[in-house]
Amino acid sequence: MKFSKDHEWLTLEGNIATVGITDHAQSQLGDVVFVELPKLGSTIAAHASVATIESVKAASEVYTPVSGEVIAINGELNGDPALVNRSPEQEGWFMKIKLSTPDEVDGLMDKAAYDKFVAG
Amino acid sequence: MSDLAQKRTPLYDVHKALGAKLVPFAGYDMPVQYPTGVLAEHNWTRANAGLFDVSHMGQCFVISDDFVTSATAMEKLVPADILGLEPRQQRYSQLLNEAGGTLDDLMVTRADYKGYEGWLYVVVNAGRKDFDYGHFAKHLPEGVSFKAGDDMALLALQGPKAEDVLAKHVPSVRDLKFMFYQSLPIGGIDVHVSRSGYSGEDGFELSVLNKDVETLWNLLLQDALVKPIGLGARDSLRLEAGLCLYGHELDESISPIEAGLLWSIGKRRRVEGGFIGAARVQQELRDGPKRKRVGIKPDGRAPARDGTEIFNTDGNKIGVITSGGFGPTVNGPIAMGYVDTSSAAADTKIQLLVRGNLMPATLVKLPFIPNNFKR
């Protein structure tokens, strides 16, 4: 699993990346009440805001760590946005992206670096 | 120590020890939530008893030798009927400016403590208290003075079980009427207990000296029916209850008539005026206000927040949201705002501009859930 400075995580299977927000991010946000996901099939560029998470108090942007095509979005989050709080790094995934620029993954942090980033 | 440092209530260390997430609010470091989280704290308050530290609010006094003198002075500053208050009764009102806009909203209580019958006990918003205290100092006449209660703390215990919780300590609390106070002994402390609050539920506000608040807080938390509740849930509770928040539904441009607070202006006062801002209030009573406070229910699941522009179905802008979020009891997004009076009827279909898209919504009557005040 790799991590971005905006508190997103990414796992890779061949050329397909699965992206969500980290446990640290969900605990900072509080109870999630609504998630707006990107359109299926849309082309997204790294660092663009592609999703919005609404907690009780505020809205937060989610930035894609990588560029590519959105080939899947997590429909579970429509009826059960609290899934992001319960299982942020597994069942609460947001989207799957077919990478257009695989090198971008190299710029992300590993777990040790991310934990240090959060602590620092 | 920097002037810019946030202030703290006497319970700051207690909140930290409880694992609260502290955020700056009105110049204070306040608990926005405890580890339970906003949703659970909101739901707990509607089912049981939630305990809030609201010591940041401005407790103060308008003082003279007798009630009539103090009440007469107060009536120059607020549109409510103060002279008509019974001993130990309190009322909700507003401080207005000359243009009839709102400087703050507040509670006024007629004190009935022996030797203090000329005292009015006033509670104003934390974020406005410095301004308000200056306003009182400027406008009170000879013979009427103002005093800030700087050594006083304030808790709120809200929810259907709040009466049960307090009755374990002092059974006579069950007889306390809505919008009245009693001084009652709880855990050996003399507590000024009023039956009032900001949650839409039955509940109490408890005023004590700073030196006693931690003891009272800990005592009440020992009850399994009580949990600590942060400002996040305080906001979602009052939003569902359709209650105004100064700086959002009330500000220096908004009149109490626009805000739908006519009920808080005594009939005699509507006719006689005699308070700062009366001209506009009376004119809006004659001609109707230009805009009205409304409830808004987005049709989907996405919340629409403070500042969101409101359009009619023709695409014309008709208003703006002043508070918006998620209502845990309603289990959906809710908001309040102002729209042109001609467009303000309940059930009107509207559109909200959220993240560049127009989302459908409906105007609804307030409150979003029925109030449970002990009438």
Short mmCIF file of C-alpha atoms in Angstrom, two decimals:
data_model
loop_
_atom_site.label_atom_id
_atom_site.label_comp_id
_atom_site.label_asym_id
_atom_site.label_seq_id
_atom_site.Cartn_x
_atom_site.Cartn_y
_atom_site.Cartn_z
CA MET A 1 0.00 0.00 0.00
CA LYS A 2 1.30 3.48 -0.87
CA PHE A 3 0.26 6.85 0.55
CA SER A 4 -0.11 10.45 -0.59
CA LYS A 5 0.51 13.63 1.38
CA ASP A 6 -3.25 14.28 1.10
CA HIS A 7 -3.96 11.14 3.14
CA GLU A 8 -5.08 8.89 0.32
CA TRP A 9 -3.92 5.27 0.03
CA LEU A 10 -3.32 3.30 -3.17
CA THR A 11 -2.93 -0.41 -3.89
CA LEU A 12 -1.86 -1.76 -7.25
CA GLU A 13 -2.90 -4.86 -9.19
CA GLY A 14 -1.06 -4.81 -12.51
CA ASN A 15 -2.11 -1.48 -14.02
CA ILE A 16 -5.20 -0.97 -11.87
CA ALA A 17 -4.96 1.21 -8.76
CA THR A 18 -7.54 1.13 -5.96
CA VAL A 19 -7.72 4.42 -4.01
CA GLY A 20 -9.31 5.46 -0.73
CA ILE A 21 -8.62 7.67 2.28
CA THR A 22 -6.48 6.59 5.19
CA ASP A 23 -7.55 5.71 8.71
CA HIS A 24 -5.87 8.91 9.88
CA ALA A 25 -7.98 10.92 7.42
CA GLN A 26 -11.27 9.34 8.46
CA SER A 27 -10.57 9.93 12.14
CA GLN A 28 -9.80 13.59 11.40
CA LEU A 29 -13.03 13.97 9.40
CA GLY A 30 -15.38 12.41 11.91
CA ASP A 31 -18.65 10.72 10.96
CA VAL A 32 -18.99 10.61 7.17
CA VAL A 33 -22.55 11.26 5.99
CA PHE A 34 -22.16 11.54 2.20
CA VAL A 35 -19.57 10.71 -0.45
CA GLU A 36 -19.62 12.13 -3.96
CA LEU A 37 -17.56 9.89 -6.25
CA PRO A 38 -16.17 10.68 -9.71
CA LYS A 39 -18.09 9.66 -12.82
CA LEU A 40 -17.43 6.16 -14.09
CA GLY A 41 -15.32 6.37 -17.25
CA SER A 42 -14.00 9.85 -16.53
CA THR A 43 -10.37 10.71 -17.17
CA ILE A 44 -8.62 12.17 -14.16
CA ALA A 45 -5.24 13.85 -13.68
CA ALA A 46 -2.99 13.36 -10.67
CA HIS A 47 -3.59 15.84 -7.81
CA ALA A 48 -7.00 16.88 -9.16
CA SER A 49 -9.95 16.94 -6.78
CA VAL A 50 -12.12 14.03 -7.88
CA ALA A 51 -14.38 13.26 -4.93
CA THR A 52 -15.97 15.01 -1.98
CA ILE A 53 -16.54 13.62 1.49
CA GLU A 54 -19.16 15.29 3.65
CA SER A 55 -18.84 14.78 7.38
CA VAL A 56 -21.47 16.16 9.76
CA LYS A 57 -19.57 19.43 10.04
CA ALA A 58 -17.80 20.04 6.74
CA ALA A 59 -16.95 18.97 3.20
CA SER A 60 -13.49 17.73 2.26
CA GLU A 61 -11.94 17.22 -1.14
CA VAL A 62 -10.31 13.95 -2.14
CA TYR A 63 -7.42 14.23 -4.60
CA THR A 64 -6.39 11.45 -6.92
CA PRO A 65 -2.73 10.51 -6.41
CA VAL A 66 -2.53 9.18 -9.98
CA SER A 67 -3.76 9.89 -13.52
CA GLY A 68 -5.93 7.59 -15.58
CA GLU A 69 -9.48 6.39 -16.22
CA VAL A 70 -12.00 5.70 -13.48
CA ILE A 71 -13.06 2.11 -14.21
CA ALA A 72 -14.96 1.41 -10.97
CA ILE A 73 -16.51 3.33 -8.08
CA ASN A 74 -17.67 1.92 -4.76
CA GLY A 75 -21.47 1.94 -4.88
CA GLU A 76 -21.65 0.72 -1.26
CA LEU A 77 -20.78 4.26 -0.15
CA ASN A 78 -24.12 5.61 -1.44
CA GLY A 79 -26.25 3.78 1.09
CA ASP A 80 -23.58 3.39 3.76
CA PRO A 81 -21.19 6.36 3.86
CA ALA A 82 -20.17 5.36 7.39
CA LEU A 83 -18.28 2.47 5.76
CA VAL A 84 -15.49 5.01 5.20
CA ASN A 85 -15.16 5.37 8.99
CA ARG A 86 -15.51 1.66 9.75
CA SER A 87 -13.18 0.30 7.08
CA PRO A 88 -11.32 3.16 5.41
CA GLU A 89 -8.45 1.12 3.99
CA GLN A 90 -10.44 -1.89 2.82
CA GLU A 91 -14.20 -1.97 2.28
CA GLY A 92 -14.39 1.84 2.21
CA TRP A 93 -12.40 2.16 -1.03
CA PHE A 94 -13.51 4.97 -3.34
CA MET A 95 -12.47 4.17 -6.92
CA LYS A 96 -10.38 2.00 -9.21
CA ILE A 97 -8.19 3.74 -11.78
CA LYS A 98 -6.58 2.31 -14.94
CA LEU A 99 -3.21 4.07 -14.79
CA SER A 100 -2.14 6.23 -17.71
CA THR A 101 1.20 7.18 -16.10
CA PRO A 102 2.41 4.28 -13.89
CA ASP A 103 5.57 6.19 -12.88
CA GLU A 104 3.43 8.44 -10.71
CA VAL A 105 3.15 5.64 -8.15
CA ASP A 106 6.88 5.95 -7.43
CA GLY A 107 6.33 9.40 -5.99
CA LEU A 108 4.10 8.06 -3.21
CA MET A 109 5.16 7.18 0.34
CA ASP A 110 5.40 3.71 1.83
CA LYS A 111 3.73 2.97 5.18
CA ALA A 112 6.76 3.83 7.30
CA ALA A 113 7.21 7.18 5.54
CA TYR A 114 3.48 7.96 5.81
CA ASP A 115 3.34 7.13 9.52
CA LYS A 116 6.32 9.44 10.03
CA PHE A 117 4.59 12.12 7.94
CA VAL A 118 1.44 11.90 10.07
CA ALA A 119 3.39 11.93 13.35
CA GLY A 120 5.68 14.78 12.29
CA MET B 1 1.22 35.10 26.99
CA SER B 2 -0.06 36.28 23.62
CA ASP B 3 -3.33 38.21 23.34
CA LEU B 4 -4.15 35.91 20.49
CA ALA B 5 -4.10 32.75 22.60
CA GLN B 6 -7.44 31.01 22.82
CA LYS B 7 -9.30 31.24 26.12
CA ARG B 8 -10.28 28.17 28.10
CA THR B 9 -13.24 27.27 30.24
CA PRO B 10 -12.55 25.78 33.71
CA LEU B 11 -13.22 22.32 32.20
CA TYR B 12 -10.42 22.45 29.55
CA ASP B 13 -8.28 19.81 31.25
CA VAL B 14 -11.32 17.63 31.88
CA HIS B 15 -12.25 17.71 28.18
CA LYS B 16 -8.69 16.79 27.23
CA ALA B 17 -8.73 13.91 29.70
CA LEU B 18 -11.97 12.68 28.14
CA GLY B 19 -10.25 12.62 24.76
CA ALA B 20 -12.17 15.54 23.28
CA LYS B 21 -11.16 17.06 19.96
CA LEU B 22 -10.69 20.72 20.88
CA VAL B 23 -11.17 23.47 18.30
CA PRO B 24 -11.19 27.26 18.49
CA PHE B 25 -14.68 28.68 18.83
CA ALA B 26 -15.53 32.27 19.73
CA GLY B 27 -12.06 32.77 21.13
CA TYR B 28 -12.13 29.61 23.25
CA ASP B 29 -10.66 26.13 22.85
CA MET B 30 -13.85 24.07 23.00
CA PRO B 31 -14.69 20.37 22.57
CA VAL B 32 -16.27 19.87 19.14
CA GLN B 33 -16.67 16.16 19.85
CA TYR B 34 -15.51 13.45 22.23
CA PRO B 35 -14.30 10.04 21.00
CA THR B 36 -17.97 9.04 20.60
CA GLY B 37 -18.34 11.34 17.61
CA VAL B 38 -20.92 13.92 16.57
CA LEU B 39 -23.59 11.49 15.29
CA ALA B 40 -23.58 9.34 18.43
CA GLU B 41 -23.51 12.39 20.70
CA HIS B 42 -26.47 13.92 18.87
CA ASN B 43 -28.46 10.67 19.03
CA TRP B 44 -27.60 10.16 22.70
CA THR B 45 -28.97 13.61 23.57
CA ARG B 46 -32.28 12.91 21.82
CA ALA B 47 -32.68 9.60 23.67
CA ASN B 48 -31.03 10.14 27.06
CA ALA B 49 -29.21 13.12 28.60
CA GLY B 50 -26.34 15.02 27.04
CA LEU B 51 -24.03 17.20 29.13
CA PHE B 52 -22.54 20.30 27.50
CA ASP B 53 -19.91 22.74 28.78
CA VAL B 54 -21.18 26.14 27.64
CA SER B 55 -19.08 28.19 30.07
CA HIS B 56 -17.75 30.25 27.21
CA MET B 57 -21.10 32.06 26.97
CA GLY B 58 -21.49 35.51 28.50
CA GLN B 59 -23.31 35.40 31.83
CA CYS B 60 -23.94 38.94 33.10
CA PHE B 61 -26.30 41.17 35.06
CA VAL B 62 -28.31 44.36 34.66
CA ILE B 63 -28.70 45.78 38.16
CA SER B 64 -30.69 48.44 39.98
CA ASP B 65 -32.47 48.82 43.29
CA ASP B 66 -35.71 47.31 42.01
CA PHE B 67 -37.06 45.09 39.26
CA VAL B 68 -39.17 47.74 37.53
CA THR B 69 -36.19 50.05 37.07
CA SER B 70 -33.99 47.27 35.67
CA ALA B 71 -36.77 45.92 33.46
CA THR B 72 -37.60 49.36 32.11
CA ALA B 73 -33.95 49.90 31.20
CA MET B 74 -33.78 46.47 29.58
CA GLU B 75 -36.91 47.16 27.54
CA LYS B 76 -35.05 50.02 25.80
CA LEU B 77 -32.58 47.44 24.46
CA VAL B 78 -34.72 44.40 23.64
CA PRO B 79 -38.18 43.97 22.06
CA ALA B 80 -39.37 41.35 24.57
CA ASP B 81 -41.79 41.99 27.41
CA ILE B 82 -39.43 42.18 30.39
CA LEU B 83 -41.71 44.08 32.79
CA GLY B 84 -44.17 41.20 32.55
CA LEU B 85 -41.68 38.57 33.72
CA GLU B 86 -42.76 36.69 36.82
CA PRO B 87 -40.11 36.17 39.51
CA ARG B 88 -37.71 33.43 38.35
CA GLN B 89 -39.05 33.53 34.80
CA GLN B 90 -36.85 33.91 31.73
CA ARG B 91 -37.43 34.96 28.17
CA TYR B 92 -35.58 34.73 24.85
CA SER B 93 -34.90 38.02 23.08
CA GLN B 94 -32.46 40.02 20.94
CA LEU B 95 -30.35 43.17 21.19
CA LEU B 96 -31.12 45.30 18.13
CA ASN B 97 -29.31 48.18 16.47
CA GLU B 98 -30.95 51.43 15.35
CA ALA B 99 -31.65 49.93 11.92
CA GLY B 100 -33.57 47.03 13.48
CA GLY B 101 -30.85 44.51 12.74
CA THR B 102 -29.72 42.01 15.37
CA LEU B 103 -26.65 42.58 17.51
CA ASP B 104 -27.07 39.33 19.47
CA ASP B 105 -29.73 37.00 20.82
CA LEU B 106 -29.93 36.22 24.51
CA MET B 107 -31.90 34.96 27.51
CA VAL B 108 -33.10 37.37 30.22
CA THR B 109 -34.13 36.13 33.67
CA ARG B 110 -35.90 37.98 36.46
CA ALA B 111 -33.87 37.15 39.57
CA ASP B 112 -35.68 36.36 42.79
CA TYR B 113 -32.76 35.77 45.14
CA LYS B 114 -33.20 37.59 48.47
CA GLY B 115 -31.61 41.03 48.16
CA TYR B 116 -31.19 40.62 44.39
CA GLU B 117 -34.72 41.34 43.23
CA GLY B 118 -33.45 44.29 41.17
CA TRP B 119 -31.12 42.04 39.20
CA LEU B 120 -31.72 40.73 35.70
CA TYR B 121 -29.57 37.74 34.79
CA VAL B 122 -28.63 37.78 31.11
CA VAL B 123 -26.83 35.18 29.00
CA VAL B 124 -25.37 36.26 25.65
CA ASN B 125 -23.36 34.48 22.98
CA ALA B 126 -19.67 33.86 23.57
CA GLY B 127 -18.65 35.40 20.28
CA ARG B 128 -20.53 38.61 20.98
CA LYS B 129 -20.04 39.10 24.69
CA ASP B 130 -17.32 41.72 24.48
CA PHE B 131 -19.47 43.73 22.07
CA ASP B 132 -22.64 43.23 24.11
CA TYR B 133 -21.02 44.24 27.38
CA GLY B 134 -19.96 47.52 25.73
CA HIS B 135 -23.49 47.96 24.37
CA PHE B 136 -24.99 47.61 27.85
CA ALA B 137 -22.43 49.98 29.32
CA LYS B 138 -23.28 52.55 26.67
CA HIS B 139 -27.06 52.37 26.93
CA LEU B 140 -27.99 51.73 30.54
CA PRO B 141 -29.27 54.88 32.30
CA GLU B 142 -28.25 56.43 35.62
CA GLY B 143 -29.11 54.14 38.46
CA VAL B 144 -28.79 50.96 36.41
CA SER B 145 -25.44 49.22 36.24
CA PHE B 146 -23.94 46.27 34.38
CA LYS B 147 -21.81 43.48 35.78
CA ALA B 148 -20.09 40.62 33.95
CA GLY B 149 -20.20 37.25 35.70
CA ASP B 150 -16.54 36.44 35.12
CA ASP B 151 -16.41 33.88 37.92
CA MET B 152 -19.36 31.90 36.59
CA ALA B 153 -19.55 28.68 34.58
CA LEU B 154 -22.47 27.18 32.69
CA LEU B 155 -23.46 23.62 31.83
CA ALA B 156 -26.44 22.33 29.87
CA LEU B 157 -28.09 18.96 30.49
CA GLN B 158 -30.45 18.20 27.63
CA GLY B 159 -32.64 15.26 26.65
CA PRO B 160 -35.71 13.29 27.73
CA LYS B 161 -33.83 11.73 30.66
CA ALA B 162 -32.38 15.01 31.97
CA GLU B 163 -35.18 15.42 34.51
CA ASP B 164 -34.65 11.88 35.81
CA VAL B 165 -30.93 12.54 36.19
CA LEU B 166 -31.38 15.71 38.23
CA ALA B 167 -34.33 14.29 40.22
CA LYS B 168 -32.01 11.69 41.72
CA HIS B 169 -30.25 14.61 43.42
CA VAL B 170 -33.20 16.93 44.00
CA PRO B 171 -36.70 15.49 43.31
CA SER B 172 -38.34 18.93 43.27
CA VAL B 173 -36.70 19.62 39.91
CA ARG B 174 -39.64 17.73 38.37
CA ASP B 175 -41.87 20.71 39.28
CA LEU B 176 -39.64 23.28 37.57
CA LYS B 177 -41.55 24.84 34.69
CA PHE B 178 -40.19 25.55 31.22
CA MET B 179 -38.43 28.94 31.13
CA PHE B 180 -38.22 29.29 34.92
CA TYR B 181 -35.34 28.73 37.32
CA GLN B 182 -34.85 27.41 40.83
CA SER B 183 -31.74 27.45 42.97
CA LEU B 184 -31.31 23.79 43.86
CA PRO B 185 -28.68 21.82 45.81
CA ILE B 186 -26.92 19.24 43.68
CA GLY B 187 -24.02 17.37 45.25
CA GLY B 188 -23.77 20.00 47.96
CA ILE B 189 -23.48 22.82 45.42
CA ASP B 190 -26.15 25.54 45.08
CA VAL B 191 -26.94 25.43 41.39
CA HIS B 192 -29.03 27.97 39.47
CA VAL B 193 -31.11 25.52 37.43
CA SER B 194 -33.26 26.82 34.59
CA ARG B 195 -35.54 24.68 32.48
CA SER B 196 -34.29 25.82 29.09
CA GLY B 197 -31.85 24.95 26.39
CA TYR B 198 -30.79 24.92 22.77
CA SER B 199 -31.44 21.34 21.68
CA GLY B 200 -35.18 21.20 21.06
CA GLU B 201 -35.46 18.65 23.89
CA ASP B 202 -36.55 19.06 27.51
CA GLY B 203 -33.54 20.03 29.55
CA PHE B 204 -31.80 22.34 31.94
CA GLU B 205 -29.08 24.96 32.05
CA LEU B 206 -26.98 24.93 35.20
CA SER B 207 -25.08 27.99 36.37
CA VAL B 208 -22.47 27.67 39.09
CA LEU B 209 -19.28 29.40 40.17
CA ASN B 210 -16.11 28.44 38.30
CA LYS B 211 -14.78 26.76 41.44
CA ASP B 212 -17.73 24.31 41.52
CA VAL B 213 -18.18 23.40 37.87
CA GLU B 214 -15.73 20.51 37.71
CA THR B 215 -17.36 18.85 40.74
CA LEU B 216 -20.82 19.28 39.18
CA TRP B 217 -19.64 18.02 35.76
CA ASN B 218 -18.05 14.89 37.23
CA LEU B 219 -21.05 14.21 39.45
CA LEU B 220 -23.49 14.35 36.54
CA LEU B 221 -21.24 12.22 34.33
CA GLN B 222 -21.33 9.45 36.92
CA ASP B 223 -24.93 8.81 35.87
CA ALA B 224 -25.10 6.11 33.18
CA LEU B 225 -27.79 8.18 31.42
CA VAL B 226 -25.36 11.07 30.86
CA LYS B 227 -22.63 11.45 28.24
CA PRO B 228 -20.48 14.49 27.43
CA ILE B 229 -21.53 16.23 24.20
CA GLY B 230 -19.46 18.56 22.04
CA LEU B 231 -20.28 21.66 20.02
CA GLY B 232 -20.61 19.66 16.82
CA ALA B 233 -23.70 17.89 18.12
CA ARG B 234 -24.88 21.11 19.80
CA ASP B 235 -25.06 22.58 16.31
CA SER B 236 -26.83 19.64 14.65
CA LEU B 237 -29.33 19.48 17.53
CA ARG B 238 -30.26 23.16 17.30
CA LEU B 239 -30.40 23.02 13.50
CA GLU B 240 -32.93 20.16 13.59
CA ALA B 241 -34.85 22.15 16.22
CA GLY B 242 -35.02 25.15 13.87
CA LEU B 243 -33.18 27.44 16.30
CA CYS B 244 -31.18 30.47 15.16
CA LEU B 245 -27.41 30.75 15.60
CA TYR B 246 -26.01 34.28 15.81
CA GLY B 247 -23.70 34.96 12.92
CA HIS B 248 -25.81 32.70 10.71
CA GLU B 249 -29.62 33.16 10.97
CA LEU B 250 -29.12 36.41 12.89
CA ASP B 251 -26.73 39.24 12.14
CA GLU B 252 -26.63 43.01 12.08
CA SER B 253 -28.67 43.15 8.85
CA ILE B 254 -31.39 40.70 9.87
CA SER B 255 -34.44 41.78 11.87
CA PRO B 256 -36.29 39.51 14.30
CA ILE B 257 -39.32 39.69 12.02
CA GLU B 258 -37.33 38.35 9.05
CA ALA B 259 -35.97 35.67 11.37
CA GLY B 260 -39.45 34.49 12.32
CA LEU B 261 -39.04 35.56 15.94
CA LEU B 262 -42.24 37.60 16.23
CA TRP B 263 -43.35 35.20 18.97
CA SER B 264 -40.54 36.55 21.18
CA ILE B 265 -41.83 40.15 20.91
CA GLY B 266 -44.55 40.90 23.45
CA LYS B 267 -47.86 42.18 22.06
CA ARG B 268 -47.61 45.37 24.10
CA ARG B 269 -44.10 45.95 22.74
CA ARG B 270 -45.21 45.51 19.12
CA VAL B 271 -47.69 48.33 19.57
CA GLU B 272 -45.73 50.61 21.90
CA GLY B 273 -42.22 50.15 20.52
CA GLY B 274 -39.79 52.02 22.75
CA PHE B 275 -36.77 49.84 22.01
CA ILE B 276 -33.77 50.50 19.79
CA GLY B 277 -34.70 49.23 16.33
CA ALA B 278 -38.47 49.46 16.89
CA ALA B 279 -39.07 51.50 13.73
CA ARG B 280 -38.09 48.71 11.36
CA VAL B 281 -39.78 46.03 13.47
CA GLN B 282 -43.05 47.96 13.40
CA GLN B 283 -42.73 48.72 9.70
CA GLU B 284 -42.17 45.01 8.91
CA LEU B 285 -45.14 44.12 11.10
CA ARG B 286 -47.27 46.47 8.97
CA ASP B 287 -45.89 45.67 5.52
CA GLY B 288 -44.29 42.27 5.94
CA PRO B 289 -40.52 41.64 5.77
CA LYS B 290 -38.65 41.47 2.44
CA ARG B 291 -37.16 38.07 3.21
CA LYS B 292 -38.01 35.20 5.54
CA ARG B 293 -36.14 32.44 7.34
CA VAL B 294 -36.99 29.05 5.90
CA GLY B 295 -36.22 25.38 6.36
CA ILE B 296 -34.63 23.58 3.41
CA LYS B 297 -34.50 19.87 2.63
CA PRO B 298 -32.17 18.86 -0.22
CA ASP B 299 -33.90 16.17 -2.26
CA GLY B 300 -30.82 13.91 -2.34
CA ARG B 301 -28.25 12.91 0.26
CA ALA B 302 -25.68 15.67 -0.27
CA PRO B 303 -25.62 18.43 2.37
CA ALA B 304 -25.71 22.06 1.30
CA ARG B 305 -23.75 24.38 3.55
CA ASP B 306 -23.71 27.95 4.82
CA GLY B 307 -23.31 30.35 1.89
CA THR B 308 -25.00 28.12 -0.71
CA GLU B 309 -27.04 30.18 -3.15
CA ILE B 310 -30.73 29.36 -3.52
CA PHE B 311 -32.48 29.57 -6.89
CA ASN B 312 -36.10 29.08 -7.92
CA THR B 313 -36.99 26.54 -10.60
CA ASP B 314 -36.74 29.31 -13.25
CA GLY B 315 -33.08 29.74 -12.32
CA ASN B 316 -33.44 33.10 -10.55
CA LYS B 317 -31.56 33.63 -7.30
CA ILE B 318 -34.00 33.98 -4.41
CA GLY B 319 -31.88 33.54 -1.33
CA VAL B 320 -28.97 31.96 0.53
CA ILE B 321 -28.37 29.20 3.07
CA THR B 322 -27.17 30.40 6.50
CA SER B 323 -26.72 27.01 8.19
CA GLY B 324 -26.57 23.60 6.55
CA GLY B 325 -25.47 20.12 7.39
CA PHE B 326 -26.67 16.68 8.23
CA GLY B 327 -29.52 15.96 10.65
CA PRO B 328 -28.85 12.63 12.38
CA THR B 329 -32.40 12.30 13.74
CA VAL B 330 -33.93 13.28 10.40
CA ASN B 331 -31.29 11.04 8.82
CA GLY B 332 -30.66 13.37 5.93
CA PRO B 333 -29.29 16.76 4.92
CA ILE B 334 -31.07 19.86 6.30
CA ALA B 335 -30.48 23.59 6.09
CA MET B 336 -31.89 26.97 7.07
CA GLY B 337 -31.62 30.19 5.14
CA TYR B 338 -33.40 33.26 3.87
CA VAL B 339 -35.46 33.64 0.71
CA ASP B 340 -37.47 36.49 -0.78
CA THR B 341 -40.82 36.55 0.97
CA SER B 342 -42.68 36.04 -2.30
CA SER B 343 -40.86 32.72 -2.77
CA ALA B 344 -40.92 31.50 0.84
CA ALA B 345 -43.99 29.23 0.98
CA ALA B 346 -43.47 25.75 2.43
CA ASP B 347 -43.35 22.96 -0.19
CA THR B 348 -41.92 25.34 -2.82
CA LYS B 349 -39.41 23.52 -5.04
CA ILE B 350 -36.02 25.25 -5.21
CA GLN B 351 -32.50 24.61 -6.48
CA LEU B 352 -29.22 24.84 -4.58
CA LEU B 353 -25.89 25.64 -6.24
CA VAL B 354 -23.49 23.04 -4.82
CA ARG B 355 -20.02 22.50 -6.33
CA GLY B 356 -21.09 24.12 -9.58
CA ASN B 357 -24.27 22.08 -10.01
CA LEU B 358 -27.89 22.97 -9.30
CA MET B 359 -29.36 20.39 -6.90
CA PRO B 360 -33.09 20.08 -6.30
CA ALA B 361 -34.46 20.85 -2.82
CA THR B 362 -37.72 21.80 -1.11
CA LEU B 363 -38.69 24.51 1.36
CA VAL B 364 -40.12 23.03 4.54
CA LYS B 365 -41.69 24.31 7.77
CA LEU B 366 -39.47 24.52 10.84
CA PRO B 367 -38.61 22.72 13.02
CA PHE B 368 -37.38 19.63 11.20
CA ILE B 369 -38.40 17.49 14.18
CA PRO B 370 -41.03 18.38 16.80
CA ASN B 371 -39.79 20.26 19.86
CA ASN B 372 -40.09 18.41 23.15
CA PHE B 373 -40.10 21.36 25.55
CA LYS B 374 -41.79 20.57 28.86
CA ARG B 375 -44.85 22.78 28.51
#
